[in-house]
């Protein structure tokens, strides 16, 4: 391995994730909760109803978990998380998080921020050091009847603004005419891509096969635009009304995961209104709309994205949105 971390850390999590006795495993993704310290009175009741309806085995917070304009200090983060994590903690449901741009905007060291998350009993997030970003980690999900790994959950940090990146822009910054996909955001850096690639290969070596894998991140890859622009041809469904805010450059991450051939799903948030899903190059690309009521968006689109996985047929998992309005 080219990184200083030990591979063994990827084989474990604070609470073991495992297929149930019926061979099923369910993930709930909630993105862009993005509440201030004074949380909208509708948000927590809606999240509670959503969790009770879905009955997930694991919950992933998909970034922009809080509003950085209100949550500014370590004490603020702790006060906020004490409130927003009650639906998971009270039900003893393992959960994890990736950072979004608003989480990075909090002027507290990113490792210190994620260590606050990790301090909660049922938070199974990990964090990386030595590569770009912080919420880069792997969570194995084991088979129902053994300690063998059935599939992996990958978290990838999509970082913050391109102007805060280690990538240097021309002096004119955003005055150039750019591709329609290009926006103000940073990308998944090359060392993060190598981290994924090498760890993916190590899993294959140790398990004797490629492990099917799900990847969660905040800002969508450029290739999500293929789904939005070709809904019928790419079996797309859901809302595509909002122009996605994508990275300033195409990171190349999609090419890397397509070449490796183990990632079967990439799910993102960031676009509060869009909640579409489709398949490109055999990979399901899904957007998750806003789970909070304070940030901008359509109330009828607020909710969370569900992934239903069958141990006997992992590649043919189901994913769909559950909107609060339908509960």
Tab-separated table of C-alpha atoms in Angstrom:
chain	number	residue	atom	x	y	z
A	1	UNK	CA	0.000	0.000	0.000
A	2	UNK	CA	1.261	3.493	-0.776
A	3	UNK	CA	-0.457	5.022	2.269
A	4	UNK	CA	0.540	4.853	5.914
A	5	UNK	CA	-2.804	3.486	7.138
A	6	UNK	CA	-3.152	-0.201	7.907
A	7	UNK	CA	-5.558	-2.117	5.668
A	8	UNK	CA	-6.954	-3.998	8.660
A	9	UNK	CA	-8.855	-0.889	9.788
A	10	UNK	CA	-11.146	-1.378	6.785
A	11	UNK	CA	-12.162	-4.876	7.903
A	12	UNK	CA	-13.979	-3.721	11.013
A	13	UNK	CA	-16.507	-1.186	12.255
A	14	UNK	CA	-17.591	-0.161	15.748
A	15	UNK	CA	-20.877	-1.974	15.233
A	16	UNK	CA	-20.828	-4.931	12.874
A	17	UNK	CA	-22.942	-4.605	9.743
A	18	UNK	CA	-24.417	-7.902	8.647
A	19	UNK	CA	-27.235	-9.251	6.493
A	20	UNK	CA	-30.270	-10.203	8.551
A	21	UNK	CA	-31.328	-13.829	8.977
A	22	UNK	CA	-33.734	-13.371	6.056
A	23	UNK	CA	-30.825	-12.370	3.802
A	24	UNK	CA	-31.886	-8.720	3.533
A	25	UNK	CA	-30.064	-5.477	4.286
A	26	UNK	CA	-31.513	-1.995	3.997
A	27	UNK	CA	-29.704	1.359	3.818
A	28	UNK	CA	-31.340	4.753	4.306
A	29	UNK	CA	-29.485	7.798	2.950
A	30	UNK	CA	-30.404	11.229	4.292
A	31	UNK	CA	-28.622	14.175	2.674
A	32	UNK	CA	-28.653	17.937	3.089
A	33	UNK	CA	-30.368	18.026	6.453
A	34	UNK	CA	-28.556	21.370	6.679
A	35	UNK	CA	-30.429	22.690	9.699
A	36	UNK	CA	-29.277	25.555	11.933
A	37	UNK	CA	-28.962	25.147	15.697
A	38	UNK	CA	-32.622	26.137	15.881
A	39	UNK	CA	-33.842	23.119	13.916
A	40	UNK	CA	-37.042	23.506	11.896
A	41	UNK	CA	-39.808	21.975	13.991
A	42	UNK	CA	-40.869	19.750	11.070
A	43	UNK	CA	-37.524	18.088	10.406
A	44	UNK	CA	-36.977	15.730	13.336
A	45	UNK	CA	-40.579	14.422	13.377
A	46	UNK	CA	-40.286	13.777	9.614
A	47	UNK	CA	-36.970	11.941	10.058
A	48	UNK	CA	-38.488	9.830	12.845
A	49	UNK	CA	-41.423	8.875	10.632
A	50	UNK	CA	-39.077	8.081	7.747
A	51	UNK	CA	-36.914	5.780	9.857
A	52	UNK	CA	-39.914	4.003	11.349
A	53	UNK	CA	-41.343	3.470	7.868
A	54	UNK	CA	-38.115	2.270	6.214
A	55	UNK	CA	-36.727	0.298	9.185
A	56	UNK	CA	-33.126	0.553	7.928
A	57	UNK	CA	-30.219	-1.566	9.096
A	58	UNK	CA	-27.834	1.319	8.475
A	59	UNK	CA	-28.171	5.079	7.880
A	60	UNK	CA	-25.780	7.236	5.856
A	61	UNK	CA	-25.822	11.012	6.279
A	62	UNK	CA	-24.947	12.276	2.807
A	63	UNK	CA	-23.278	15.581	3.615
A	64	UNK	CA	-24.287	19.166	4.337
A	65	UNK	CA	-25.427	17.693	7.603
A	66	UNK	CA	-25.712	21.129	9.209
A	67	UNK	CA	-25.845	24.821	8.314
A	68	UNK	CA	-22.372	26.303	8.782
A	69	UNK	CA	-23.827	29.809	9.167
A	70	UNK	CA	-25.300	28.733	12.499
A	71	UNK	CA	-23.105	25.803	13.540
A	72	UNK	CA	-19.670	27.414	13.871
A	73	UNK	CA	-17.707	25.944	16.778
A	74	UNK	CA	-16.898	22.537	18.275
A	75	UNK	CA	-19.476	23.193	20.982
A	76	UNK	CA	-22.041	24.104	18.303
A	77	UNK	CA	-21.344	20.860	16.430
A	78	UNK	CA	-21.837	18.830	19.606
A	79	UNK	CA	-25.027	20.711	20.522
A	80	UNK	CA	-26.403	20.219	17.017
A	81	UNK	CA	-25.488	16.537	16.771
A	82	UNK	CA	-26.980	15.878	20.200
A	83	UNK	CA	-30.312	16.829	18.624
A	84	UNK	CA	-30.073	15.560	15.057
A	85	UNK	CA	-28.705	12.098	15.944
A	86	UNK	CA	-31.462	11.199	18.411
A	87	UNK	CA	-33.521	9.351	15.740
A	88	UNK	CA	-30.576	6.980	15.080
A	89	UNK	CA	-29.108	6.784	18.568
A	90	UNK	CA	-32.423	6.184	20.337
A	91	UNK	CA	-33.187	3.289	17.980
A	92	UNK	CA	-29.622	1.913	18.206
A	93	UNK	CA	-29.235	2.014	14.423
A	94	UNK	CA	-25.618	2.169	13.168
A	95	UNK	CA	-25.018	5.306	11.137
A	96	UNK	CA	-22.171	7.114	9.407
A	97	UNK	CA	-21.575	10.369	7.574
A	98	UNK	CA	-19.726	12.060	4.772
A	99	UNK	CA	-18.929	15.754	4.812
A	100	UNK	CA	-20.498	18.159	2.358
A	101	UNK	CA	-19.259	21.612	1.436
A	102	UNK	CA	-21.184	23.266	4.282
A	103	UNK	CA	-19.643	20.857	6.784
A	104	UNK	CA	-16.190	21.753	5.506
A	105	UNK	CA	-17.084	25.453	5.769
A	106	UNK	CA	-17.150	25.228	9.564
A	107	UNK	CA	-13.849	26.733	10.694
A	108	UNK	CA	-12.879	23.767	12.850
A	109	UNK	CA	-10.236	21.202	11.877
A	110	UNK	CA	-11.947	18.505	9.784
A	111	UNK	CA	-10.484	15.619	11.790
A	112	UNK	CA	-11.672	17.218	15.028
A	113	UNK	CA	-15.117	17.636	13.473
A	114	UNK	CA	-15.441	14.033	12.428
A	115	UNK	CA	-14.120	12.829	15.792
A	116	UNK	CA	-17.118	14.557	17.380
A	117	UNK	CA	-19.381	12.514	15.095
A	118	UNK	CA	-17.434	9.348	15.895
A	119	UNK	CA	-17.920	9.899	19.623
A	120	UNK	CA	-21.604	8.939	19.393
A	121	UNK	CA	-22.220	5.306	20.387
A	122	UNK	CA	-23.857	4.211	17.135
A	123	UNK	CA	-21.802	6.325	14.737
A	124	UNK	CA	-19.501	3.974	12.821
A	125	UNK	CA	-17.829	6.639	10.686
A	126	UNK	CA	-14.060	6.535	10.348
A	127	UNK	CA	-11.741	9.163	8.957
A	128	UNK	CA	-8.675	9.160	6.757
A	129	UNK	CA	-5.412	10.957	7.249
A	130	UNK	CA	-2.606	11.315	4.729
A	131	UNK	CA	-4.875	11.767	1.715
A	132	UNK	CA	-7.052	14.664	0.623
A	133	UNK	CA	-10.362	15.003	2.442
A	134	UNK	CA	-11.386	13.494	5.756
A	135	UNK	CA	-14.515	11.324	5.442
A	136	UNK	CA	-12.879	8.631	3.317
A	137	UNK	CA	-13.548	5.201	4.826
A	138	UNK	CA	-14.836	1.687	4.188
A	139	UNK	CA	-17.496	-0.283	6.078
A	140	UNK	CA	-17.775	-4.027	5.396
A	141	UNK	CA	-21.153	-5.755	5.453
A	142	UNK	CA	-20.913	-9.450	6.295
A	143	UNK	CA	-22.921	-12.426	5.119
A	144	UNK	CA	-25.846	-13.531	7.258
A	145	UNK	CA	-24.337	-16.910	8.138
A	146	UNK	CA	-20.596	-16.225	8.336
A	147	UNK	CA	-17.880	-13.658	8.935
A	148	UNK	CA	-17.216	-13.366	5.195
A	149	UNK	CA	-17.691	-9.957	3.603
A	150	UNK	CA	-20.755	-9.766	1.354
A	151	UNK	CA	-20.317	-6.163	0.176
A	152	UNK	CA	-18.598	-2.930	1.163
A	153	UNK	CA	-19.859	0.584	1.806
A	154	UNK	CA	-17.406	3.258	0.694
A	155	UNK	CA	-17.514	6.879	1.833
A	156	UNK	CA	-15.632	9.426	-0.271
A	157	UNK	CA	-15.067	13.066	0.702
A	158	UNK	CA	-15.927	15.431	-2.171
A	159	UNK	CA	-14.284	18.321	-0.324
A	160	UNK	CA	-15.289	22.003	-0.609
A	161	UNK	CA	-14.729	24.869	-3.056
A	162	UNK	CA	-12.180	24.522	-5.840
A	163	UNK	CA	-10.626	27.774	-4.584
A	164	UNK	CA	-9.852	26.017	-1.271
A	165	UNK	CA	-8.297	23.045	-3.062
A	166	UNK	CA	-4.651	22.126	-3.514
A	167	UNK	CA	-5.400	22.413	-7.257
A	168	UNK	CA	-4.300	25.824	-8.534
A	169	UNK	CA	-6.573	27.784	-10.864
A	170	UNK	CA	-5.583	30.296	-13.495
A	171	UNK	CA	-5.554	33.861	-12.242
A	172	UNK	CA	-8.821	34.605	-14.024
A	173	UNK	CA	-10.509	31.885	-11.969
A	174	UNK	CA	-14.125	31.675	-13.193
A	175	UNK	CA	-14.014	34.209	-16.022
A	176	UNK	CA	-13.354	31.501	-18.624
A	177	UNK	CA	-16.200	29.898	-20.529
A	178	UNK	CA	-16.556	26.486	-18.956
A	179	UNK	CA	-18.393	23.217	-19.747
A	180	UNK	CA	-22.003	23.316	-18.571
A	181	UNK	CA	-21.200	20.717	-15.894
A	182	UNK	CA	-18.468	22.836	-14.338
A	183	UNK	CA	-19.232	24.656	-11.105
A	184	UNK	CA	-17.395	26.103	-8.128
A	185	UNK	CA	-16.753	22.821	-6.313
A	186	UNK	CA	-13.620	20.800	-5.720
A	187	UNK	CA	-13.143	17.265	-7.032
A	188	UNK	CA	-12.208	13.832	-5.701
A	189	UNK	CA	-8.425	14.106	-5.760
A	190	UNK	CA	-6.030	11.669	-7.372
A	191	UNK	CA	-4.708	10.365	-4.048
A	192	UNK	CA	-8.290	9.586	-2.985
A	193	UNK	CA	-8.822	7.710	-6.239
A	194	UNK	CA	-5.614	5.742	-5.706
A	195	UNK	CA	-6.694	5.037	-2.128
A	196	UNK	CA	-9.937	3.547	-3.475
A	197	UNK	CA	-8.198	1.643	-6.280
A	198	UNK	CA	-5.499	0.056	-4.117
A	199	UNK	CA	-7.832	-0.848	-1.266
A	200	UNK	CA	-10.306	-2.295	-3.758
A	201	UNK	CA	-7.548	-4.480	-5.174
A	202	UNK	CA	-6.500	-5.541	-1.671
A	203	UNK	CA	-10.072	-6.610	-0.863
A	204	UNK	CA	-10.142	-8.683	-4.040
A	205	UNK	CA	-6.811	-10.293	-3.131
A	206	UNK	CA	-7.874	-11.163	0.408
A	207	UNK	CA	-11.394	-12.327	-0.447
A	208	UNK	CA	-10.457	-14.131	-3.664
A	209	UNK	CA	-13.040	-12.207	-5.643
A	210	UNK	CA	-14.234	-8.703	-6.367
A	211	UNK	CA	-16.575	-7.507	-3.645
A	212	UNK	CA	-19.717	-5.656	-4.841
A	213	UNK	CA	-19.599	-2.181	-3.392
A	214	UNK	CA	-21.732	0.902	-2.758
A	215	UNK	CA	-20.184	4.381	-2.745
A	216	UNK	CA	-21.622	7.409	-0.959
A	217	UNK	CA	-20.450	10.997	-1.432
A	218	UNK	CA	-21.894	14.499	-1.311
A	219	UNK	CA	-21.256	16.188	-4.673
A	220	UNK	CA	-22.181	14.094	-7.697
A	221	UNK	CA	-19.724	12.957	-10.352
A	222	UNK	CA	-19.931	14.669	-13.760
A	223	UNK	CA	-21.359	11.488	-15.264
A	224	UNK	CA	-24.593	11.977	-13.316
A	225	UNK	CA	-25.424	14.495	-16.043
A	226	UNK	CA	-25.751	11.582	-18.489
A	227	UNK	CA	-28.708	10.327	-16.457
A	228	UNK	CA	-30.358	13.752	-16.253
A	229	UNK	CA	-29.991	14.247	-20.019
A	230	UNK	CA	-31.010	10.695	-21.042
A	231	UNK	CA	-33.685	9.636	-18.591
A	232	UNK	CA	-35.555	7.323	-20.937
A	233	UNK	CA	-32.515	5.671	-22.514
A	234	UNK	CA	-30.761	5.110	-19.179
A	235	UNK	CA	-33.845	3.867	-17.285
A	236	UNK	CA	-33.956	7.072	-15.275
A	237	UNK	CA	-36.658	8.060	-12.830
A	238	UNK	CA	-37.180	10.948	-10.432
A	239	UNK	CA	-36.853	14.725	-10.480
A	240	UNK	CA	-34.220	16.441	-12.673
A	241	UNK	CA	-35.418	20.042	-12.378
A	242	UNK	CA	-32.376	21.493	-10.632
A	243	UNK	CA	-29.113	22.109	-12.462
A	244	UNK	CA	-26.606	20.062	-10.517
A	245	UNK	CA	-23.658	21.917	-8.996
A	246	UNK	CA	-20.734	19.682	-9.998
A	247	UNK	CA	-16.977	19.850	-9.631
A	248	UNK	CA	-14.953	22.509	-11.421
A	249	UNK	CA	-13.181	19.710	-13.332
A	250	UNK	CA	-14.109	16.134	-14.177
A	251	UNK	CA	-12.103	14.214	-11.578
A	252	UNK	CA	-11.997	10.971	-13.583
A	253	UNK	CA	-13.380	9.015	-10.623
A	254	UNK	CA	-16.130	7.436	-12.700
A	255	UNK	CA	-13.571	6.038	-15.143
A	256	UNK	CA	-11.613	4.548	-12.252
A	257	UNK	CA	-14.593	2.780	-10.690
A	258	UNK	CA	-15.891	1.628	-14.085
A	259	UNK	CA	-12.500	0.085	-14.840
A	260	UNK	CA	-12.285	-1.651	-11.456
A	261	UNK	CA	-15.766	-3.072	-11.923
A	262	UNK	CA	-16.726	-3.521	-8.262
A	263	UNK	CA	-18.777	-0.382	-7.512
A	264	UNK	CA	-22.402	-1.067	-8.435
A	265	UNK	CA	-23.910	2.118	-6.992
A	266	UNK	CA	-22.816	5.723	-6.454
A	267	UNK	CA	-25.192	7.945	-4.479
A	268	UNK	CA	-24.877	11.680	-3.835
A	269	UNK	CA	-26.740	14.626	-2.376
A	270	UNK	CA	-25.957	18.349	-2.803
A	271	UNK	CA	-28.787	19.100	-5.268
A	272	UNK	CA	-31.679	19.614	-2.875
A	273	UNK	CA	-34.456	19.231	-5.430
A	274	UNK	CA	-33.179	16.499	-7.754
A	275	UNK	CA	-33.788	12.920	-6.659
A	276	UNK	CA	-33.284	10.937	-9.847
A	277	UNK	CA	-31.664	7.564	-10.422
A	278	UNK	CA	-30.483	5.721	-13.531
A	279	UNK	CA	-27.808	3.358	-14.768
A	280	UNK	CA	-24.667	4.185	-16.772
A	281	UNK	CA	-22.015	1.622	-17.741
A	282	UNK	CA	-23.696	-0.852	-15.406
A	283	UNK	CA	-23.407	1.499	-12.399
A	284	UNK	CA	-26.508	2.921	-10.718
A	285	UNK	CA	-26.149	6.674	-10.168
A	286	UNK	CA	-28.629	8.143	-7.680
A	287	UNK	CA	-29.307	11.567	-6.215
A	288	UNK	CA	-30.837	12.053	-2.794
A	289	UNK	CA	-32.897	15.207	-2.208
A	290	UNK	CA	-32.880	17.324	0.951
A	291	UNK	CA	-33.886	15.697	4.231
A	292	UNK	CA	-34.157	18.976	6.138
A	293	UNK	CA	-36.880	21.612	5.910
A	294	UNK	CA	-34.663	24.656	6.502
A	295	UNK	CA	-32.583	24.545	3.291
A	296	UNK	CA	-34.037	25.522	-0.085
A	297	UNK	CA	-36.030	22.914	-2.003
A	298	UNK	CA	-39.506	21.609	-2.769
A	299	UNK	CA	-41.308	20.308	0.296
A	300	UNK	CA	-42.857	17.528	-1.768
A	301	UNK	CA	-39.380	16.235	-2.670
A	302	UNK	CA	-37.939	16.143	0.845
A	303	UNK	CA	-37.140	12.726	2.259
A	304	UNK	CA	-34.511	10.006	1.976
A	305	UNK	CA	-33.200	7.416	-0.470
A	306	UNK	CA	-33.544	3.699	0.317
A	307	UNK	CA	-31.361	0.816	-0.880
A	308	UNK	CA	-32.816	-2.680	-0.500
A	309	UNK	CA	-30.207	-5.398	-0.917
A	310	UNK	CA	-30.757	-9.146	-1.179
A	311	UNK	CA	-27.821	-11.300	-0.121
A	312	UNK	CA	-28.494	-13.785	-2.924
A	313	UNK	CA	-28.632	-11.120	-5.642
A	314	UNK	CA	-26.676	-8.081	-4.455
A	315	UNK	CA	-26.096	-6.648	-7.930
A	316	UNK	CA	-29.842	-6.368	-8.534
A	317	UNK	CA	-30.558	-4.195	-5.503
A	318	UNK	CA	-33.489	-1.776	-5.445
A	319	UNK	CA	-33.236	1.938	-4.775
A	320	UNK	CA	-36.043	4.474	-4.446
A	321	UNK	CA	-36.975	7.708	-2.701
A	322	UNK	CA	-39.358	7.887	0.228
A	323	UNK	CA	-40.792	11.395	0.473
A	324	UNK	CA	-42.119	12.798	3.711
A	325	UNK	CA	-45.353	13.816	1.994
A	326	UNK	CA	-46.206	10.152	1.437
A	327	UNK	CA	-45.806	9.145	5.076
